[in-house]
Amino acid sequence: MAIERTFSIIKPDAVAKNLIGPVTTKLEEAGLRVVASRMTKLTQVEAQQFYAVHSERPFYHDLVKFMTEGPVVVQVLEGENAVKKNREIMGATNPADAADGTIRKAFAESIERNAVHGSDSPENAKIEIGFFFSSAELATLTR
Ligand code: ADP
Ligand code: MG
């Protein structure tokens, strides 16, 4: 399996609770490397576009409100099988169903305020990385 990149957001609930460090540690301990990272506050339009796939869902309006309530950290993570690895360490969407040791089990409050976002496929990872990081920024990534 080649080195792959995925996209992560440390959501407003986790940032507000001073959990950027602990969340990032879980990612790093899972074998993922942070290769780009930026703190930002999503605008309503950004949150709406980012979650457009959920626009027909009953929770969409609240989700957009939540994702814009405070700062987030957007990250590009790199590693073998990074998309799948990140989904595993994140845990299930609903923290009540999340496995022990996962980020959502440890830090999430509810199915909505669940600490992290992670791309669900390599195709979506590319799209989501491109949503937040410019090709010029990504071209400078070396290690
Ligand atoms: P995931 O983030 O695990 O990929 P989804 O893509 O299904 O989950 O949903 C996107 C986000 O929408 C979730 O992370 C969560 O913040 C919110 N969400 C999902 N399902 C619900 C729900 N039933 N009620 C409230 N919020 C939800
Ligand atoms: Mg999803």
CSV table of C-alpha atoms in Angstrom, one decimal, residues 3-83:
chain,number,residue,atom,x,y,z
A,3,ILE,CA,1.6,6.4,1.2
A,4,GLU,CA,-1.7,8.1,1.0
A,5,ARG,CA,-3.1,11.4,2.2
A,6,THR,CA,-6.4,12.1,4.0
A,7,PHE,CA,-8.1,15.2,5.3
A,8,SER,CA,-9.1,15.8,9.0
A,9,ILE,CA,-10.9,18.6,10.9
A,10,ILE,CA,-10.6,19.0,14.6
A,11,LYS,CA,-14.1,20.3,15.2
A,12,PRO,CA,-15.2,23.3,17.3
A,13,ASP,CA,-16.2,21.2,20.3
A,14,ALA,CA,-12.7,19.7,20.6
A,15,VAL,CA,-10.9,23.0,19.9
A,16,ALA,CA,-13.0,24.7,22.6
A,17,LYS,CA,-12.2,22.0,25.1
A,18,ASN,CA,-8.4,22.5,24.5
A,19,LEU,CA,-8.1,19.1,22.9
A,20,ILE,CA,-6.0,19.9,19.8
A,21,GLY,CA,-3.0,18.3,21.4
A,22,PRO,CA,-4.7,15.1,22.6
A,23,VAL,CA,-6.5,14.6,19.3
A,24,THR,CA,-3.4,15.1,17.3
A,25,THR,CA,-1.5,12.7,19.6
A,26,LYS,CA,-4.1,10.0,18.9
A,27,LEU,CA,-3.6,10.6,15.1
A,28,GLU,CA,0.2,10.5,15.4
A,29,GLU,CA,0.1,7.4,17.6
A,30,ALA,CA,-2.0,5.7,15.0
A,31,GLY,CA,0.9,6.2,12.5
A,32,LEU,CA,-0.5,9.3,10.8
A,33,ARG,CA,1.8,12.3,10.1
A,34,VAL,CA,0.4,15.8,10.1
A,35,VAL,CA,1.9,17.3,6.9
A,36,ALA,CA,-0.3,20.5,6.7
A,37,SER,CA,-2.3,22.1,9.5
A,38,ARG,CA,-4.1,25.4,9.9
A,39,MET,CA,-6.5,26.9,12.4
A,40,THR,CA,-9.5,28.6,10.8
A,41,LYS,CA,-13.1,29.5,11.5
A,42,LEU,CA,-15.5,28.3,8.8
A,43,THR,CA,-17.9,30.7,7.3
A,44,GLN,CA,-21.5,29.6,6.9
A,45,VAL,CA,-20.9,29.2,3.1
A,46,GLU,CA,-17.8,27.1,3.6
A,47,ALA,CA,-19.6,24.8,6.1
A,48,GLN,CA,-22.6,24.5,3.8
A,49,GLN,CA,-20.4,23.6,0.8
A,50,PHE,CA,-18.2,21.2,2.7
A,51,TYR,CA,-21.2,19.3,4.0
A,52,ALA,CA,-23.3,19.7,0.8
A,53,VAL,CA,-23.7,16.0,0.5
A,54,HIS,CA,-25.8,16.1,3.7
A,55,SER,CA,-28.0,19.1,2.6
A,56,GLU,CA,-31.2,17.0,2.6
A,57,ARG,CA,-30.6,15.5,6.0
A,58,PRO,CA,-32.6,16.7,9.0
A,59,PHE,CA,-29.4,17.5,10.9
A,60,TYR,CA,-27.8,19.7,8.1
A,61,HIS,CA,-28.8,23.1,9.5
A,62,ASP,CA,-27.6,22.3,13.0
A,63,LEU,CA,-24.4,20.7,11.6
A,64,VAL,CA,-23.6,23.9,9.7
A,65,LYS,CA,-24.3,26.0,12.9
A,66,PHE,CA,-22.1,23.8,15.0
A,67,MET,CA,-19.2,23.8,12.5
A,68,THR,CA,-19.2,27.6,12.4
A,69,GLU,CA,-19.5,28.2,16.2
A,70,GLY,CA,-15.8,28.5,16.8
A,71,PRO,CA,-12.4,27.8,15.4
A,72,VAL,CA,-11.4,24.4,13.9
A,73,VAL,CA,-8.1,22.9,12.8
A,74,VAL,CA,-7.9,21.6,9.3
A,75,GLN,CA,-5.1,19.1,8.6
A,76,VAL,CA,-3.7,16.9,5.9
A,77,LEU,CA,-2.6,13.6,7.3
A,78,GLU,CA,-0.2,11.2,5.6
A,79,GLY,CA,0.6,7.6,6.0
A,80,GLU,CA,0.1,4.1,4.7
A,81,ASN,CA,-3.6,3.5,4.2
A,82,ALA,CA,-4.2,7.0,5.7
A,83,VAL,CA,-7.9,7.2,4.8
